[in-house]
Coordinates of C-alpha atoms in Angstrom, one line a residue:
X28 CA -16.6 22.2 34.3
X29 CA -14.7 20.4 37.0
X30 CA -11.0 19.0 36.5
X31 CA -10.5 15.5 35.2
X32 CA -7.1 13.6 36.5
X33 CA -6.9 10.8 34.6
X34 CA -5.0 8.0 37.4
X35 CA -1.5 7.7 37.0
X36 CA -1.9 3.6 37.0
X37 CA -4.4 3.3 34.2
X38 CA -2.0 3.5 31.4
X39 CA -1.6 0.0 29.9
X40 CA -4.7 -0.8 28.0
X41 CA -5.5 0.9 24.9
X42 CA -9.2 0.2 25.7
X43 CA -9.6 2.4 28.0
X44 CA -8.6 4.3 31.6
X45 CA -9.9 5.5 35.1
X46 CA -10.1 8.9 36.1
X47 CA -11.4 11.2 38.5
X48 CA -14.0 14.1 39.0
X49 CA -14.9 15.7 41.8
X50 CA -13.4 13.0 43.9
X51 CA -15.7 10.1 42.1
X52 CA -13.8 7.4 40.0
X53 CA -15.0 6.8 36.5
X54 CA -13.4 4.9 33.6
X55 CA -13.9 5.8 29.9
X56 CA -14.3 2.8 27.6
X57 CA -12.3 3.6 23.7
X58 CA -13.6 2.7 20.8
X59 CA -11.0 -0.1 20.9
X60 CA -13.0 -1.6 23.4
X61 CA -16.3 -1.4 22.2
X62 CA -17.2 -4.3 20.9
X63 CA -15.5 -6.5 24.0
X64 CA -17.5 -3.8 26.6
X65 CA -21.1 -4.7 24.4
X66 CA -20.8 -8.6 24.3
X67 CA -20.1 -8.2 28.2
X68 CA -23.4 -6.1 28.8
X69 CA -25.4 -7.5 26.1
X70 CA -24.6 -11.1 26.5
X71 CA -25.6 -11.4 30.1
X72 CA -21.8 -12.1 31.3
X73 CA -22.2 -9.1 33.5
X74 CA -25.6 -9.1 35.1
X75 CA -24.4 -12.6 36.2
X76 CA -21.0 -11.8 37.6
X77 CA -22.7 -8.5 39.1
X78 CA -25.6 -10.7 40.9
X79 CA -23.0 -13.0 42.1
X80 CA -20.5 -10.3 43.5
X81 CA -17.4 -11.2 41.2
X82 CA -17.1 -7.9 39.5
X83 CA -17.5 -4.4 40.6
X84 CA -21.1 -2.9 39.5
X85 CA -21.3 0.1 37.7
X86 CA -23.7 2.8 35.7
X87 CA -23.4 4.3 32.3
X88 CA -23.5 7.6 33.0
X89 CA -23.8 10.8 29.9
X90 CA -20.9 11.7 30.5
X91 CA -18.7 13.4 27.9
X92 CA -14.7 12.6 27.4
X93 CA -12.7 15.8 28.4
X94 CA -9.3 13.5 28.6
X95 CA -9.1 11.7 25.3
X96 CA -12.5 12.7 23.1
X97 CA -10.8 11.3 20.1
X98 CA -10.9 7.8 21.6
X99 CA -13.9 8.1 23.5
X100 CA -16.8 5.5 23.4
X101 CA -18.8 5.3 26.7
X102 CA -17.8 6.5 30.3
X103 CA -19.3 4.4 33.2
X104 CA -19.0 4.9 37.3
X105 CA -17.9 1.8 39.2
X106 CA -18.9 1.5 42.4
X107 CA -16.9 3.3 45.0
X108 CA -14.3 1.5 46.7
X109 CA -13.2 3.6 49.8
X110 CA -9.7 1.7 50.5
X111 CA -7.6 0.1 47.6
X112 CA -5.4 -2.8 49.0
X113 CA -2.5 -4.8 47.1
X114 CA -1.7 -8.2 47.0
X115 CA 1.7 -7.6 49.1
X116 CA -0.5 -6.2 51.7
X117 CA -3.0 -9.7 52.1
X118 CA -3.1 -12.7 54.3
X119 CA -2.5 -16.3 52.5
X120 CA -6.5 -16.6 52.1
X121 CA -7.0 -13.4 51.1
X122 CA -4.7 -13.8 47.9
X123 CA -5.9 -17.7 47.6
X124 CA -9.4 -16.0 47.7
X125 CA -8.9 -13.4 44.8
X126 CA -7.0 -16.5 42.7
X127 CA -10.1 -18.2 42.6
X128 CA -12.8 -15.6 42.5
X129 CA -10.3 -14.8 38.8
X130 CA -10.8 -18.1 38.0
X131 CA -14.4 -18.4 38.7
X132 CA -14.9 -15.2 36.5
X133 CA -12.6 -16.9 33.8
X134 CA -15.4 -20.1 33.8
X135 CA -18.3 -17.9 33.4
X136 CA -17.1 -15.7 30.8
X137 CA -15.8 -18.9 28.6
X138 CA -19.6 -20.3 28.8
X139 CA -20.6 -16.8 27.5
X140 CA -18.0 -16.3 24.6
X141 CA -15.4 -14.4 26.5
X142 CA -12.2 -14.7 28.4
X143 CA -10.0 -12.6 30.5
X144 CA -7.3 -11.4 28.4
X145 CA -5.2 -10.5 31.9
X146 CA -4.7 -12.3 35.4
X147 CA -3.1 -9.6 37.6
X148 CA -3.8 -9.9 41.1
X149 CA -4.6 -6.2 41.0
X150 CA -7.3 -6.4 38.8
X151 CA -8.8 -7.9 42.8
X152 CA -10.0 -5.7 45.4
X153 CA -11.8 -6.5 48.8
X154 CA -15.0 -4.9 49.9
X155 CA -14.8 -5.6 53.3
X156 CA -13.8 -9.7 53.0
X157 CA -15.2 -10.4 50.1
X158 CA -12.8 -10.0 47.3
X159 CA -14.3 -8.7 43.7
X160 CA -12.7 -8.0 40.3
X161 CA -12.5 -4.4 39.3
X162 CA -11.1 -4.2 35.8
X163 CA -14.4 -4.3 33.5
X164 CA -11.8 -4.2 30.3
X165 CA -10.0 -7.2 31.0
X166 CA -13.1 -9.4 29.6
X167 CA -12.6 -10.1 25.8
X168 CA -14.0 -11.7 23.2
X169 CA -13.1 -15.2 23.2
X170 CA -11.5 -16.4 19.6
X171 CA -12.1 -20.6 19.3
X172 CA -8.5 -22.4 19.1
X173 CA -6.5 -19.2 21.5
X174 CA -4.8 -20.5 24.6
X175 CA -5.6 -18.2 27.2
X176 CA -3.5 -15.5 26.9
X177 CA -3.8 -14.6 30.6
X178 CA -2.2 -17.8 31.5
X179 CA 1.1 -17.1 32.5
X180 CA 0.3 -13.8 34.4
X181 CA -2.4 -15.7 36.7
X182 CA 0.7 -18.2 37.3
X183 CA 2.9 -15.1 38.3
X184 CA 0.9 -13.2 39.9
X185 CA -1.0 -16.1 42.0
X186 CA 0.1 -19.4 41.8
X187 CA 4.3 -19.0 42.2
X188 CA 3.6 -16.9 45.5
X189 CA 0.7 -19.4 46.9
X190 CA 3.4 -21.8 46.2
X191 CA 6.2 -20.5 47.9
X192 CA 3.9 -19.3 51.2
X193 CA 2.5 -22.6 51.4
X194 CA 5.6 -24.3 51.0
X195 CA 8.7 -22.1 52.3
X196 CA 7.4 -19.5 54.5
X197 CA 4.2 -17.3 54.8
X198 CA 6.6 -14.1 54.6
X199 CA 7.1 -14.9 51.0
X200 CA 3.8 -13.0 49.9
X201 CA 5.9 -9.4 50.1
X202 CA 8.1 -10.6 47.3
X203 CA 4.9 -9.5 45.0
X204 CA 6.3 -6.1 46.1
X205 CA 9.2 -5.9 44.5
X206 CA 8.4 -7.9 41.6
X207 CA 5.0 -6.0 40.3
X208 CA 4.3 -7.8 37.5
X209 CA 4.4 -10.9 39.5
X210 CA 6.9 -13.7 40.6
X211 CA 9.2 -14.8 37.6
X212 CA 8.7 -18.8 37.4
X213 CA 12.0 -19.5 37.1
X214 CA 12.9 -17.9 40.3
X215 CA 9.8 -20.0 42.3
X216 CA 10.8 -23.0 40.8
X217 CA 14.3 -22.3 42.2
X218 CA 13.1 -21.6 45.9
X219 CA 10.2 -24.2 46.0
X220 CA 11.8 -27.8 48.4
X221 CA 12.0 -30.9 46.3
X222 CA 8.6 -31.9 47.2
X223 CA 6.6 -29.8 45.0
X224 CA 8.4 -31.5 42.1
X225 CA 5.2 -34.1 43.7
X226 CA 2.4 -32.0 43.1
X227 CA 1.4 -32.1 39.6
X228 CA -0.9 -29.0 39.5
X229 CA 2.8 -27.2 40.7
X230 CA 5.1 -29.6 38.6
X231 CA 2.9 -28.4 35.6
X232 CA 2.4 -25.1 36.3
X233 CA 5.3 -23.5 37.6
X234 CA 8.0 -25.6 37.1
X235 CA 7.4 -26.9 33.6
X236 CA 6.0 -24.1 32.4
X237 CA 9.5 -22.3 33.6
X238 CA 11.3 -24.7 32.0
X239 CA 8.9 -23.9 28.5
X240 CA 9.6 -20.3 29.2
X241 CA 13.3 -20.5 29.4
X242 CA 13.2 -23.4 26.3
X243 CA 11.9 -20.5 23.9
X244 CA 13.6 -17.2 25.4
X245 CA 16.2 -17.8 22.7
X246 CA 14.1 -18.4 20.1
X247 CA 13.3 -15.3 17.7
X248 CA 10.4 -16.7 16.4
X249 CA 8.6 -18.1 19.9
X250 CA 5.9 -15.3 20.0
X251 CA 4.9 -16.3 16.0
X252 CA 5.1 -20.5 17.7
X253 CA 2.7 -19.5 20.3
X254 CA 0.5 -17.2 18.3
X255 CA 0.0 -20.3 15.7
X256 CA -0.3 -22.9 18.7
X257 CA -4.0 -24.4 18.7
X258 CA -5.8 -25.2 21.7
X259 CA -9.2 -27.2 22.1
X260 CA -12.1 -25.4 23.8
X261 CA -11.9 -28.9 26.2
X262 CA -8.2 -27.8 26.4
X263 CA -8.9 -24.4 27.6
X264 CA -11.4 -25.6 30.4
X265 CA -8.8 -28.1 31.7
X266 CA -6.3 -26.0 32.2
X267 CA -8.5 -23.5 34.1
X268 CA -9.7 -26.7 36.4
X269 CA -6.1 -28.0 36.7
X270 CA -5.2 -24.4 38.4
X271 CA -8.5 -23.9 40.1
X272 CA -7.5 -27.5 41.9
X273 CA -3.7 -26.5 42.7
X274 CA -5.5 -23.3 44.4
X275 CA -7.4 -24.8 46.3
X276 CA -5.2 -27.9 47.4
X277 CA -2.5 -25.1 48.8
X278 CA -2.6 -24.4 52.5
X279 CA -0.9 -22.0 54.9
X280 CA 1.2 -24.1 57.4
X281 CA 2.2 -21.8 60.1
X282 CA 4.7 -21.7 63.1
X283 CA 3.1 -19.5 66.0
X284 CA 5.0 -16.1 65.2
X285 CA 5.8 -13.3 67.8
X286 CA 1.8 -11.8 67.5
X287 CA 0.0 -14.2 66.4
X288 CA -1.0 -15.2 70.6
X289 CA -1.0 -12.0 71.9
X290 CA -4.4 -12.4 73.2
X291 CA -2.8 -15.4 75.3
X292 CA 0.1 -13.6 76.5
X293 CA -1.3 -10.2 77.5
X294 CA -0.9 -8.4 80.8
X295 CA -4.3 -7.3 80.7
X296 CA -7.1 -9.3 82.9
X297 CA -10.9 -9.8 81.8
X298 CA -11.5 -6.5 84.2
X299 CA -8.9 -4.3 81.8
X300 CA -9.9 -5.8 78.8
X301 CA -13.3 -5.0 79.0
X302 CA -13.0 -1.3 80.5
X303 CA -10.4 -0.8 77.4
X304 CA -12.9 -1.9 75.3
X305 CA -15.9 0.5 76.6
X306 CA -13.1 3.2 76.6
X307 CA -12.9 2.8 72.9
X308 CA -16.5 2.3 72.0
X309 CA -17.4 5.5 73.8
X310 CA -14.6 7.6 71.7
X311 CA -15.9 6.1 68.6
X312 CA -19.3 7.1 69.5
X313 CA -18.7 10.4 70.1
X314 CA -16.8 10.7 66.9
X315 CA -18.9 8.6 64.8
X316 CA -15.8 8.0 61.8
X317 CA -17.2 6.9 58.7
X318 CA -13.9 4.4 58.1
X319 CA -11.3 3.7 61.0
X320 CA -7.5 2.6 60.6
X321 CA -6.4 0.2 63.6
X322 CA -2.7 0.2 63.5
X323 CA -1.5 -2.9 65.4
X324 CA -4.7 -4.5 65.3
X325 CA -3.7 -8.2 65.6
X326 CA -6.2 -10.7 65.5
X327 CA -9.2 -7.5 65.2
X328 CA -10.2 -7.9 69.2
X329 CA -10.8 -4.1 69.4
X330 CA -11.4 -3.5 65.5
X331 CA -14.1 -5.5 66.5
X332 CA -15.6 -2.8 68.7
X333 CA -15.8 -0.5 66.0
X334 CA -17.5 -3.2 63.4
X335 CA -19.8 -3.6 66.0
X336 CA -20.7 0.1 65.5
X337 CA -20.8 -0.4 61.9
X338 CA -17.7 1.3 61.4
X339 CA -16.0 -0.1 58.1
X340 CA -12.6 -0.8 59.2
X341 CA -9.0 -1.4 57.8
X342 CA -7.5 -3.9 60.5
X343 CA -3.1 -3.7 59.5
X344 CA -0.9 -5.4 61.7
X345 CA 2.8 -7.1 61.3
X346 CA 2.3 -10.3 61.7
X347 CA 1.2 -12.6 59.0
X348 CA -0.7 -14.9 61.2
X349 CA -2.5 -12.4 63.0
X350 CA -3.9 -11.0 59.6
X351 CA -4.5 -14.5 58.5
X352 CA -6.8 -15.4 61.8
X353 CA -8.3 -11.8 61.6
X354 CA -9.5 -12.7 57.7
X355 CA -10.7 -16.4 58.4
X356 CA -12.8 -14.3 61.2
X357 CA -14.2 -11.7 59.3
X358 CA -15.3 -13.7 56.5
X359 CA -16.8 -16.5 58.5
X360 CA -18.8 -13.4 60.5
X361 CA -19.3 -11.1 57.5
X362 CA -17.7 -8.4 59.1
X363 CA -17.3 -4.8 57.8
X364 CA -13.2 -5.4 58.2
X365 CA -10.2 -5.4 56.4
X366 CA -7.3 -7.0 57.7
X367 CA -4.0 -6.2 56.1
X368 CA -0.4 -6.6 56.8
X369 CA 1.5 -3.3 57.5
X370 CA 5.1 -2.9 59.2
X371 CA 4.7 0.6 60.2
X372 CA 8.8 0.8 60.6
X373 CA 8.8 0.1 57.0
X374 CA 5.5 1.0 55.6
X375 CA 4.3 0.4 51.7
X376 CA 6.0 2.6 49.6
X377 CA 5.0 4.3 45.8
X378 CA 6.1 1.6 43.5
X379 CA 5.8 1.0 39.8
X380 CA 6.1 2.8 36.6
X381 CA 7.1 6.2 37.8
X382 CA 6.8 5.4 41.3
X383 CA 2.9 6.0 40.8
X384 CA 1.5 3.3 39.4
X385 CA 0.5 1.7 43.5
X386 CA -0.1 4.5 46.1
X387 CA 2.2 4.2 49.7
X388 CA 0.5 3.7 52.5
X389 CA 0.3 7.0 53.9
X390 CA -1.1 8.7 50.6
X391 CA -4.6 6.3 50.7
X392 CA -4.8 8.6 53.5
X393 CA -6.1 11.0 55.8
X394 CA -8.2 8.7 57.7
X395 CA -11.4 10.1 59.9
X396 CA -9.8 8.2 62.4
X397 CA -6.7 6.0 63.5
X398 CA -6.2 3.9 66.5
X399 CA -2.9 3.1 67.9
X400 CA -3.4 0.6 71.2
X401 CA -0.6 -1.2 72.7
X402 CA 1.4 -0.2 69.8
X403 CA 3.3 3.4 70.8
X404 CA 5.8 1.6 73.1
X405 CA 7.0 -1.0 71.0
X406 CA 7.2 1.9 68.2
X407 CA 9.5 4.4 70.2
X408 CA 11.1 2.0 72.6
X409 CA 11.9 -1.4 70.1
X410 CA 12.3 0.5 67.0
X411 CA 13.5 3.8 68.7
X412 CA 11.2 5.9 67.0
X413 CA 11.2 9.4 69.0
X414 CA 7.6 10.2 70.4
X415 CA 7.7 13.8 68.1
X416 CA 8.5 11.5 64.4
X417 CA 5.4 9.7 66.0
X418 CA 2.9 12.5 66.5
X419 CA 4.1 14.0 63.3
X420 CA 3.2 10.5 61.5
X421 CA 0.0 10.2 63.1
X422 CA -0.8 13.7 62.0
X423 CA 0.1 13.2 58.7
X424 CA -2.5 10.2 58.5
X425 CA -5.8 10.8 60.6
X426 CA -7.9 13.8 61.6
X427 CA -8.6 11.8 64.9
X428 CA -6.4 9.2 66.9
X429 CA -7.7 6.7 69.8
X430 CA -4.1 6.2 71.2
X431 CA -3.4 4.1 74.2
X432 CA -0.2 5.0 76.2
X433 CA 2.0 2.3 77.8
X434 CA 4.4 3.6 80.8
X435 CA 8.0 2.1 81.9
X436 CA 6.0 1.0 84.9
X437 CA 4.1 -1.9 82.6
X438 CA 5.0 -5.0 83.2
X439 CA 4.9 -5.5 78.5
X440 CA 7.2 -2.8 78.9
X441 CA 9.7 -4.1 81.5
X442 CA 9.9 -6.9 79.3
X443 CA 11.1 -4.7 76.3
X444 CA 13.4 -3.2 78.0
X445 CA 14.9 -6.6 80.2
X446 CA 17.5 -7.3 77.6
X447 CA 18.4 -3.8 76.7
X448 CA 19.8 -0.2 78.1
X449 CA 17.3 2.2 78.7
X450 CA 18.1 5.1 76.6
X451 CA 14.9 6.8 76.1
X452 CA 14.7 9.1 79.1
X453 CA 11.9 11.2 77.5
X454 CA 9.7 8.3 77.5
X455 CA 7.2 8.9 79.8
X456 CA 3.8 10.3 80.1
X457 CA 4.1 13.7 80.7
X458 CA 6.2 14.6 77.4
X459 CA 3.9 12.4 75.4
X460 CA 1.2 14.6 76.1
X461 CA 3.3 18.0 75.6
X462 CA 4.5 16.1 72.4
X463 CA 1.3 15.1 70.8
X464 CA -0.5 18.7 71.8
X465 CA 1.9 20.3 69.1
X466 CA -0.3 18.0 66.4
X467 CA -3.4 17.3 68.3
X468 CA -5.6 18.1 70.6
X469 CA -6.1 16.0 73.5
X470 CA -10.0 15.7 73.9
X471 CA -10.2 13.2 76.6
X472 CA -7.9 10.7 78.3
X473 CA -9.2 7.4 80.7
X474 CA -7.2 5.8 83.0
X475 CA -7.8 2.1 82.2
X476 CA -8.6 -0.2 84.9
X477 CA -6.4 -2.5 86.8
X478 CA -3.7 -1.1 84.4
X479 CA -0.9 1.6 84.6
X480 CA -1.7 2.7 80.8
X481 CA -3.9 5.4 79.6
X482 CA -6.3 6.0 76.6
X483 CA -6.1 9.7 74.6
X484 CA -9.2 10.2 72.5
X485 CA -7.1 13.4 69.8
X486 CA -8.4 15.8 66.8
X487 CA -5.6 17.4 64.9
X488 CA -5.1 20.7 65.1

């Protein structure tokens, strides 16, 4: 019998948990969530969400519980998801997207007697730009007269950081990172300008409903109040429209940030552009990766070369607006992509219960292969990252590496180094290569055209 690991994040519901066996994800379903898993199956709720791509498909399989058999009611295999994402790591759209593909799920399962007894914006994942819900548990059986209990979590988790992106500033998304279980309302109510105070769907939601919160924090019996509170099935709809409109009503005003033109300002003509970009299809062909990394990819220009090979790729880049325009693209094209925001100086760490409950960005790897292009210089001469900490983290993160190298000589780099002393004498070509050979091997290297910079097809040692 193979090893079961049950996940370290799939601890808080008593209904059931994921685990894995020989590297395929399953989750058991408990007997305490029997009778919510049968109504979803038997009445239909799933087969529709399923045939409209809302939630994550899976088969019942004969499986036998080796983890908890005392609980044990039915194991089933989702579908397999090769990169999970988290909402600290998505562009404005991207989490406006998975808010309302929740809410859409939330309508069709109160038409078919359920409701989702949880909101979290990690119950979301995205198969390439399409986002789907992945937490088959978290539809209940819906009791007449219950407000819905996932109310103020889907505020949290969705609404307060739409809010303060779309008002405040788009950077405002990575404060889901260090509050997991979502943005406290009191908090968003204190950051959000005067002016939201004028849109009703925010006055209601966030800033009333902190006020409610903070009304009955005192009060010892405010769990029995809301537990006794009735609320019309007309009641319940409402609410869920009132929210759906706020969603959709928010948008993502943005200044042009340091990325988000590179394209514009490059130092590359059409003639280098292009040869870059036959450079890189040729690698990938002769590696053929099942799923590429493009560190620094901005807007996707050459994570577009590899979607064109039908490569599924996992676009990360700094710069909010770059992700954002790299989304909006991918979705309009159906593209095999997912853009992402990553600072690689400060990349995703373990966070949650135990530091286990969300993986770092480094451990939802090795990749097949990552690709680093006009990235290496702003890494080791901006941030003063020495070119060995680079080749050991590239090592530690891809079996292969498309790598582009940018020399003193570059007109991008000049520019770096215009308003600061040059302290980074071994920066140059010559002890990158010595450096990298100690991880990788250097398969081939091209000389792009009408450029001074060069592009290093690697395989680790």
């Amino acid at each position: 019998m193979s090893q079961c690991h049950k996940s370290e994040s799939s601890f808080r519901d008593p209904c059931g948990f994921i685990f894995t066996q020989e590297k395929q994800i399953y989750r058991q379903i408990n007997q305490a969530g029997k009778k919510d898993y049968d109504l979803l199956m038997n009445s239909g709720l799933y087969k529709e969400l399923s045939t409209a791509g809302l939630i994550i498909c899976h088969e019942e399989t004969e499986l036998q519980s080796h983890l908890e058999p005392d609980k044990f009611y039915k194991i089933i295999k989702p579908e397999q998801l090769k990169f999970i994402s988290y909402p600290y790591e998505w562009s404005f759209s991207q989490l406006q997207d998975a808010a309302l593909t929740t809410l859409a799920i939330q309508k069709k399962a109160f038409k078919n007697g359920m409701t989702l007894k949880d909101a979290s914006a990690y119950n979301i994942q995205f198969k390439n730009c399409n986002p789907v819900f992945i937490d088959t548990l978290s539809l209940e059986t819906y009791v007449p007269g219950s407000p819905w209990q996932a109310y103020k979590q889907f505020c949290q988790h969705f609404l307060a950081p739409l809010a303060l992106m779309s008002y405040c500033d788009i950077r405002l998304g990575l404060m889901s990172q260090s509050h997991i279980d979502g943005i406290p309302l009191d908090l968003a109510a204190r950051l959000l300008p005067g002016r939201s105070l004028f849109n009703i769907g925010i006055l209601t939601h966030i800033h009333l409903h902190a006020r409610a919160q903070k009304r009955y924090a005192g009060n010892v019996n405010a769990s029995q109040i809301i537990k006794e509170r009735k609320i019309s099935k007309l009641g319940f709809q409402g609410i869920i429209e009132s929210l759906e409109s706020t969603v959709k009503k928010l948008r993502c005003h943005t200044n042009n940030t340091e990325w988000g033109d590179y394209y514009n300002n490059t130092n590359y003509d059409d003639l280098a552009l292009n040869n870059k970009k036959l450079l890189v299809k040729n690698y990938l062909e002769q590696i053929s990766p099942d799923q590429l990394w493009d560190l620094g990819a901005n807007t996707g220009e050459f994570s577009r070369v590899a979607v064109a090979l039908g490569i599924e790729t996992i676009a990360f880049d700094i710069d909010p607006i770059a992700v954002e325009a790299n989304y909006q693209q991918g979705k309009k094209n159906k593209e095999t992509i997912l853009p992402l925001l990553s600072d690689l100086t400060n990349p995703v760490s373990a966070i949650g219960w135990n530091n286990k409950e969300r993986q770092s960005f480094s451990e939802r790897g090795p990749v097949h292969t990552a690709m680093a292009l006009a990235l290496i210089h702003h890494l080791a001469l901006s941030n003063n990252v020495p070119l060995p900490e680079l080749s050991s983290f590239f090592a530690g993160i891809c079996h292969n590496l498309i790598i582009e190298f940018v020399p003193k000589s570059d007109t991008q780099v000049k520019k770096l180094l215009a308003t600061r002393k040059d302290i980074f004498p071994d920066y140059n070509q010559e002890k990158f290569e010595l450096t990298f050979a100690s991880h990788f091997e250097i398969l081939q290297r091209e000389k792009i055209e009408h450029s001074d910079r060069t592009l290093y097809l690697m395989r680790k040692k």
